[in-house]
């Protein structure tokens, strides 16, 4: 019979979305965390999920308020809590706020902009980022060419890129100028740098890439570098199944 898995206390706290693992270790070492009524100062103290009562600053884990917010990510920031190369991260946008620790829900690369979610609710975040259950993502993309109908259809049909099949759920022309155009691209899955790689496979360069929607949630008029909390209805809508059978 397999033994019940045990995990270190710091890892358990981080998996609950309360803080990063390193921050959890600091909380524990400073005496802020109790297990079954006893203060524990060892970040690796073994925990069996569901068997222990864990309290942080006198509050049970299930009493911690869950926060869900959206940020209009500026170009040039990396989506990480700490960057080993010293680059500015998206957390710069939260400077001076009284927010608790929040994790990014999904990612946008350094050169990309727009709608980025954050939360300390790991179950909600897992649903959003799951390829099977997550909502579609909508992007406005400026490209360095003038596309025709055949190219738009080819982007939806997809292409094999180094053994990985890349495609878009839909692609529409928004507007065009003399030398470049803006496309609206919808993805129903999230792969690393998917849009940039898909377009590059057709010899197309990306001038700007802005995520403008996740499911029913729209970036709207939220200013660059600004954030706001989601309403309860917005939080629920992002994990509700679509009305139709099509994604």
mmCIF file of C-alpha atoms in Angstrom:
data_model
loop_
_atom_site.group_PDB
_atom_site.id
_atom_site.type_symbol
_atom_site.label_atom_id
_atom_site.label_comp_id
_atom_site.label_asym_id
_atom_site.label_seq_id
_atom_site.Cartn_x
_atom_site.Cartn_y
_atom_site.Cartn_z
ATOM 1 C CA UNK A 1 0.000 0.000 0.000
ATOM 2 C CA UNK A 2 1.417 3.366 -1.026
ATOM 3 C CA UNK A 3 2.238 5.785 1.759
ATOM 4 C CA UNK A 4 0.478 9.135 1.986
ATOM 5 C CA UNK A 5 2.659 11.797 0.321
ATOM 6 C CA UNK A 6 4.209 14.440 2.550
ATOM 7 C CA UNK A 7 5.372 17.880 1.478
ATOM 8 C CA UNK A 8 7.403 20.573 3.168
ATOM 9 C CA UNK A 9 5.402 23.282 4.946
ATOM 10 C CA UNK A 10 6.838 26.094 2.787
ATOM 11 C CA UNK A 11 5.830 24.262 -0.372
ATOM 12 C CA UNK A 12 2.304 23.693 0.960
ATOM 13 C CA UNK A 13 1.878 27.415 1.700
ATOM 14 C CA UNK A 14 3.130 28.424 -1.756
ATOM 15 C CA UNK A 15 0.827 25.898 -3.442
ATOM 16 C CA UNK A 16 -2.079 27.510 -1.596
ATOM 17 C CA UNK A 17 -1.271 30.737 -3.452
ATOM 18 C CA UNK A 18 -0.427 32.686 -0.320
ATOM 19 C CA UNK A 19 3.137 33.576 -1.218
ATOM 20 C CA UNK A 20 6.217 32.401 -3.048
ATOM 21 C CA UNK A 21 8.073 29.421 -1.601
ATOM 22 C CA UNK A 22 10.985 31.600 -0.478
ATOM 23 C CA UNK A 23 8.615 34.040 1.218
ATOM 24 C CA UNK A 24 6.829 31.129 2.915
ATOM 25 C CA UNK A 25 10.168 29.987 4.331
ATOM 26 C CA UNK A 26 10.713 33.469 5.809
ATOM 27 C CA UNK A 27 7.225 33.470 7.344
ATOM 28 C CA UNK A 28 7.866 30.095 8.943
ATOM 29 C CA UNK A 29 11.301 31.007 10.275
ATOM 30 C CA UNK A 30 9.894 34.197 11.813
ATOM 31 C CA UNK A 31 7.244 32.251 13.761
ATOM 32 C CA UNK A 32 4.165 33.351 11.818
ATOM 33 C CA UNK A 33 2.965 29.815 11.001
ATOM 34 C CA UNK A 34 1.457 27.214 13.343
ATOM 35 C CA UNK A 35 0.573 23.596 12.594
ATOM 36 C CA UNK A 36 -2.031 21.924 14.817
ATOM 37 C CA UNK A 37 -1.600 24.702 17.378
ATOM 38 C CA UNK A 38 2.208 24.589 17.525
ATOM 39 C CA UNK A 39 4.476 27.231 15.976
ATOM 40 C CA UNK A 40 6.763 25.617 13.403
ATOM 41 C CA UNK A 41 10.019 27.252 12.328
ATOM 42 C CA UNK A 42 11.244 24.571 9.908
ATOM 43 C CA UNK A 43 10.234 25.305 6.280
ATOM 44 C CA UNK A 44 10.649 21.595 5.459
ATOM 45 C CA UNK A 45 8.400 20.398 8.276
ATOM 46 C CA UNK A 46 6.477 17.470 6.718
ATOM 47 C CA UNK A 47 2.804 18.062 6.002
ATOM 48 C CA UNK A 48 0.182 15.549 4.880
ATOM 49 C CA UNK A 49 -2.363 17.421 2.782
ATOM 50 C CA UNK A 50 -5.752 17.654 4.521
ATOM 51 C CA UNK A 51 -4.554 16.173 7.806
ATOM 52 C CA UNK A 52 -3.196 19.264 9.570
ATOM 53 C CA UNK A 53 -4.646 22.600 10.607
ATOM 54 C CA UNK A 54 -2.300 25.294 9.318
ATOM 55 C CA UNK A 55 -2.620 28.838 10.632
ATOM 56 C CA UNK A 56 -0.822 31.945 9.356
ATOM 57 C CA UNK A 57 -0.898 35.046 11.580
ATOM 58 C CA UNK A 58 -3.789 33.491 13.506
ATOM 59 C CA UNK A 59 -5.894 32.853 10.410
ATOM 60 C CA UNK A 60 -6.752 29.450 8.928
ATOM 61 C CA UNK A 61 -5.681 28.953 5.331
ATOM 62 C CA UNK A 62 -9.263 28.656 4.106
ATOM 63 C CA UNK A 63 -10.038 32.085 5.610
ATOM 64 C CA UNK A 64 -7.463 33.918 3.503
ATOM 65 C CA UNK A 65 -9.270 36.304 1.104
ATOM 66 C CA UNK A 66 -8.806 35.360 -2.535
ATOM 67 C CA UNK A 67 -7.912 38.196 -4.888
ATOM 68 C CA UNK A 68 -8.250 38.247 -8.679
ATOM 69 C CA UNK A 69 -7.063 41.207 -10.715
ATOM 70 C CA UNK A 70 -6.129 42.269 -14.209
ATOM 71 C CA UNK A 71 -3.148 44.337 -15.316
ATOM 72 C CA UNK A 72 -2.497 46.153 -18.586
ATOM 73 C CA UNK A 73 1.089 44.944 -18.938
ATOM 74 C CA UNK A 74 3.456 47.442 -20.560
ATOM 75 C CA UNK A 75 5.966 46.318 -23.147
ATOM 76 C CA UNK A 76 9.452 45.644 -21.768
ATOM 77 C CA UNK A 77 8.524 43.979 -18.472
ATOM 78 C CA UNK A 78 9.076 40.280 -17.831
ATOM 79 C CA UNK A 79 6.368 38.112 -16.289
ATOM 80 C CA UNK A 80 8.161 36.694 -13.279
ATOM 81 C CA UNK A 81 8.490 37.396 -9.580
ATOM 82 C CA UNK A 82 12.266 37.836 -9.782
ATOM 83 C CA UNK A 83 14.500 38.047 -12.822
ATOM 84 C CA UNK A 84 17.979 36.580 -12.592
ATOM 85 C CA UNK A 85 19.193 39.129 -15.151
ATOM 86 C CA UNK A 86 17.948 42.098 -13.150
ATOM 87 C CA UNK A 87 15.294 43.168 -15.660
ATOM 88 C CA UNK A 88 12.155 45.018 -14.559
ATOM 89 C CA UNK A 89 9.246 42.684 -13.858
ATOM 90 C CA UNK A 90 5.480 43.121 -13.979
ATOM 91 C CA UNK A 91 5.499 43.522 -10.188
ATOM 92 C CA UNK A 92 6.837 47.030 -10.686
ATOM 93 C CA UNK A 93 3.252 47.958 -11.593
ATOM 94 C CA UNK A 94 2.145 47.087 -8.043
ATOM 95 C CA UNK A 95 4.699 49.273 -6.254
ATOM 96 C CA UNK A 96 3.100 51.202 -3.407
ATOM 97 C CA UNK A 97 -0.028 49.040 -3.293
ATOM 98 C CA UNK A 98 -1.134 47.069 -0.238
ATOM 99 C CA UNK A 99 -1.754 43.916 -2.255
ATOM 100 C CA UNK A 100 -0.715 40.544 -0.833
ATOM 101 C CA UNK A 101 1.532 38.269 -2.859
ATOM 102 C CA UNK A 102 -0.129 37.341 -6.162
ATOM 103 C CA UNK A 103 1.014 35.007 -8.905
ATOM 104 C CA UNK A 104 0.663 35.650 -12.632
ATOM 105 C CA UNK A 105 -2.074 33.558 -14.243
ATOM 106 C CA UNK A 106 -0.434 32.724 -17.548
ATOM 107 C CA UNK A 107 2.280 34.813 -19.135
ATOM 108 C CA UNK A 108 3.087 37.497 -21.678
ATOM 109 C CA UNK A 109 6.636 37.701 -23.002
ATOM 110 C CA UNK A 110 8.779 40.793 -22.526
ATOM 111 C CA UNK A 111 7.899 42.331 -25.905
ATOM 112 C CA UNK A 112 4.150 41.701 -25.565
ATOM 113 C CA UNK A 113 1.559 43.953 -23.962
ATOM 114 C CA UNK A 114 -1.966 43.889 -22.629
ATOM 115 C CA UNK A 115 -4.236 41.830 -20.434
ATOM 116 C CA UNK A 116 -2.494 39.786 -17.759
ATOM 117 C CA UNK A 117 -4.245 38.164 -14.790
ATOM 118 C CA UNK A 118 -2.954 37.756 -11.233
ATOM 119 C CA UNK A 119 -4.385 35.849 -8.280
ATOM 120 C CA UNK A 120 -3.664 34.040 -5.008
ATOM 121 C CA UNK A 121 -6.375 31.506 -5.895
ATOM 122 C CA UNK A 122 -4.512 28.465 -7.279
ATOM 123 C CA UNK A 123 -7.621 26.453 -8.200
ATOM 124 C CA UNK A 124 -9.031 29.349 -10.251
ATOM 125 C CA UNK A 125 -5.657 29.989 -11.871
ATOM 126 C CA UNK A 126 -5.262 26.319 -12.811
ATOM 127 C CA UNK A 127 -8.651 26.373 -14.537
ATOM 128 C CA UNK A 128 -7.756 29.503 -16.497
ATOM 129 C CA UNK A 129 -4.425 28.121 -17.719
ATOM 130 C CA UNK A 130 -5.584 24.560 -18.437
ATOM 131 C CA UNK A 131 -5.572 23.924 -22.227
ATOM 132 C CA UNK A 132 -8.840 21.973 -21.957
ATOM 133 C CA UNK A 133 -10.830 24.257 -19.642
ATOM 134 C CA UNK A 134 -9.229 27.667 -20.115
ATOM 135 C CA UNK A 135 -10.974 30.460 -22.027
ATOM 136 C CA UNK A 136 -9.915 31.679 -25.467
ATOM 137 C CA UNK A 137 -7.385 34.518 -25.632
ATOM 138 C CA UNK A 138 -7.766 37.401 -28.087
ATOM 139 C CA UNK A 139 -4.821 39.418 -29.435
ATOM 140 C CA UNK A 140 -4.383 42.449 -31.671
ATOM 141 C CA UNK A 141 -1.183 42.001 -33.631
ATOM 142 C CA UNK A 142 0.561 44.491 -35.904
ATOM 143 C CA UNK A 143 2.483 42.690 -38.650
ATOM 144 C CA UNK A 144 5.051 43.902 -41.155
ATOM 145 C CA UNK A 145 3.145 42.900 -44.285
ATOM 146 C CA UNK A 146 -0.229 43.229 -45.994
ATOM 147 C CA UNK A 147 -2.027 39.882 -45.731
ATOM 148 C CA UNK A 148 -4.452 38.424 -48.233
ATOM 149 C CA UNK A 149 -7.322 36.021 -47.596
ATOM 150 C CA UNK A 150 -5.158 33.018 -48.400
ATOM 151 C CA UNK A 151 -2.639 33.940 -45.692
ATOM 152 C CA UNK A 152 -5.365 34.452 -43.088
ATOM 153 C CA UNK A 153 -6.785 31.031 -43.917
ATOM 154 C CA UNK A 154 -3.327 29.449 -43.736
ATOM 155 C CA UNK A 155 -2.780 30.816 -40.212
ATOM 156 C CA UNK A 156 -5.977 29.084 -39.096
ATOM 157 C CA UNK A 157 -5.111 25.872 -40.942
ATOM 158 C CA UNK A 158 -1.763 25.855 -39.144
ATOM 159 C CA UNK A 159 1.786 24.753 -39.812
ATOM 160 C CA UNK A 160 4.310 22.278 -38.425
ATOM 161 C CA UNK A 161 7.047 24.257 -36.692
ATOM 162 C CA UNK A 162 9.951 22.055 -35.613
ATOM 163 C CA UNK A 163 7.646 19.146 -34.828
ATOM 164 C CA UNK A 164 4.968 21.222 -33.095
ATOM 165 C CA UNK A 165 1.681 22.048 -34.799
ATOM 166 C CA UNK A 166 0.831 25.746 -34.477
ATOM 167 C CA UNK A 167 -2.449 27.328 -35.520
ATOM 168 C CA UNK A 168 -4.943 30.005 -34.559
ATOM 169 C CA UNK A 169 -8.606 29.506 -33.740
ATOM 170 C CA UNK A 170 -9.494 32.525 -35.900
ATOM 171 C CA UNK A 171 -7.701 35.346 -37.699
ATOM 172 C CA UNK A 172 -9.347 38.527 -39.001
ATOM 173 C CA UNK A 173 -7.977 41.676 -40.610
ATOM 174 C CA UNK A 174 -8.691 44.711 -38.431
ATOM 175 C CA UNK A 175 -7.090 47.435 -40.569
ATOM 176 C CA UNK A 176 -4.179 47.943 -42.912
ATOM 177 C CA UNK A 177 -1.884 50.761 -43.992
ATOM 178 C CA UNK A 178 0.622 51.097 -46.787
ATOM 179 C CA UNK A 179 3.137 48.593 -45.439
ATOM 180 C CA UNK A 180 1.683 46.872 -42.391
ATOM 181 C CA UNK A 181 -1.598 45.670 -40.952
ATOM 182 C CA UNK A 182 -3.342 44.807 -37.697
ATOM 183 C CA UNK A 183 -4.829 41.363 -37.190
ATOM 184 C CA UNK A 184 -7.166 40.026 -34.530
ATOM 185 C CA UNK A 185 -5.958 36.544 -33.593
ATOM 186 C CA UNK A 186 -7.824 34.234 -31.246
ATOM 187 C CA UNK A 187 -6.095 31.266 -29.604
ATOM 188 C CA UNK A 188 -7.868 28.398 -27.864
ATOM 189 C CA UNK A 189 -4.634 27.030 -26.407
ATOM 190 C CA UNK A 190 -1.484 28.547 -24.992
ATOM 191 C CA UNK A 191 1.935 27.551 -26.285
ATOM 192 C CA UNK A 192 5.190 29.387 -25.705
ATOM 193 C CA UNK A 193 5.390 32.435 -28.022
ATOM 194 C CA UNK A 194 2.713 30.789 -30.154
ATOM 195 C CA UNK A 195 1.668 33.791 -32.234
ATOM 196 C CA UNK A 196 5.191 34.981 -32.935
ATOM 197 C CA UNK A 197 6.299 31.484 -33.958
ATOM 198 C CA UNK A 198 3.209 30.912 -36.101
ATOM 199 C CA UNK A 199 3.682 34.165 -37.983
ATOM 200 C CA UNK A 200 7.432 33.637 -38.333
ATOM 201 C CA UNK A 201 6.745 30.286 -39.991
ATOM 202 C CA UNK A 202 5.068 32.260 -42.795
ATOM 203 C CA UNK A 203 7.863 34.842 -42.942
ATOM 204 C CA UNK A 204 5.854 37.491 -41.089
ATOM 205 C CA UNK A 205 7.373 39.773 -38.460
ATOM 206 C CA UNK A 206 5.493 41.080 -35.417
ATOM 207 C CA UNK A 207 5.688 44.822 -34.756
ATOM 208 C CA UNK A 208 3.339 44.862 -31.755
ATOM 209 C CA UNK A 209 1.392 42.199 -29.913
ATOM 210 C CA UNK A 210 -1.358 43.182 -27.473
ATOM 211 C CA UNK A 211 -3.624 40.755 -25.628
ATOM 212 C CA UNK A 212 -7.015 42.444 -25.486
ATOM 213 C CA UNK A 213 -9.259 39.716 -24.116
ATOM 214 C CA UNK A 214 -9.409 36.516 -22.094
ATOM 215 C CA UNK A 215 -12.753 34.800 -22.500
ATOM 216 C CA UNK A 216 -15.461 37.384 -21.820
ATOM 217 C CA UNK A 217 -13.015 39.689 -20.033
ATOM 218 C CA UNK A 218 -11.865 42.657 -22.101
ATOM 219 C CA UNK A 219 -8.887 44.940 -21.539
ATOM 220 C CA UNK A 220 -11.198 47.883 -22.177
ATOM 221 C CA UNK A 221 -9.844 51.346 -21.361
ATOM 222 C CA UNK A 222 -7.512 50.242 -18.559
ATOM 223 C CA UNK A 223 -4.399 52.400 -18.844
ATOM 224 C CA UNK A 224 -0.934 51.055 -19.556
ATOM 225 C CA UNK A 225 0.620 49.788 -16.328
ATOM 226 C CA UNK A 226 -2.698 50.115 -14.475
ATOM 227 C CA UNK A 227 -4.572 47.325 -12.686
ATOM 228 C CA UNK A 228 -7.970 46.688 -11.166
ATOM 229 C CA UNK A 229 -9.644 43.897 -9.218
ATOM 230 C CA UNK A 230 -12.146 41.711 -11.034
ATOM 231 C CA UNK A 231 -15.777 41.657 -9.996
ATOM 232 C CA UNK A 232 -17.314 38.468 -8.699
ATOM 233 C CA UNK A 233 -19.210 38.075 -11.978
ATOM 234 C CA UNK A 234 -15.985 38.438 -13.986
ATOM 235 C CA UNK A 235 -14.197 35.883 -11.822
ATOM 236 C CA UNK A 236 -17.030 33.372 -12.250
ATOM 237 C CA UNK A 237 -17.400 33.971 -15.985
ATOM 238 C CA UNK A 238 -13.796 33.034 -16.670
ATOM 239 C CA UNK A 239 -14.281 29.538 -15.275
ATOM 240 C CA UNK A 240 -17.807 28.980 -16.595
ATOM 241 C CA UNK A 241 -18.210 26.699 -19.622
ATOM 242 C CA UNK A 242 -19.049 28.422 -22.923
ATOM 243 C CA UNK A 243 -22.698 28.541 -23.902
ATOM 244 C CA UNK A 244 -22.164 26.522 -27.057
ATOM 245 C CA UNK A 245 -20.235 23.331 -27.651
ATOM 246 C CA UNK A 246 -17.641 25.220 -29.670
ATOM 247 C CA UNK A 247 -14.669 26.920 -28.036
#
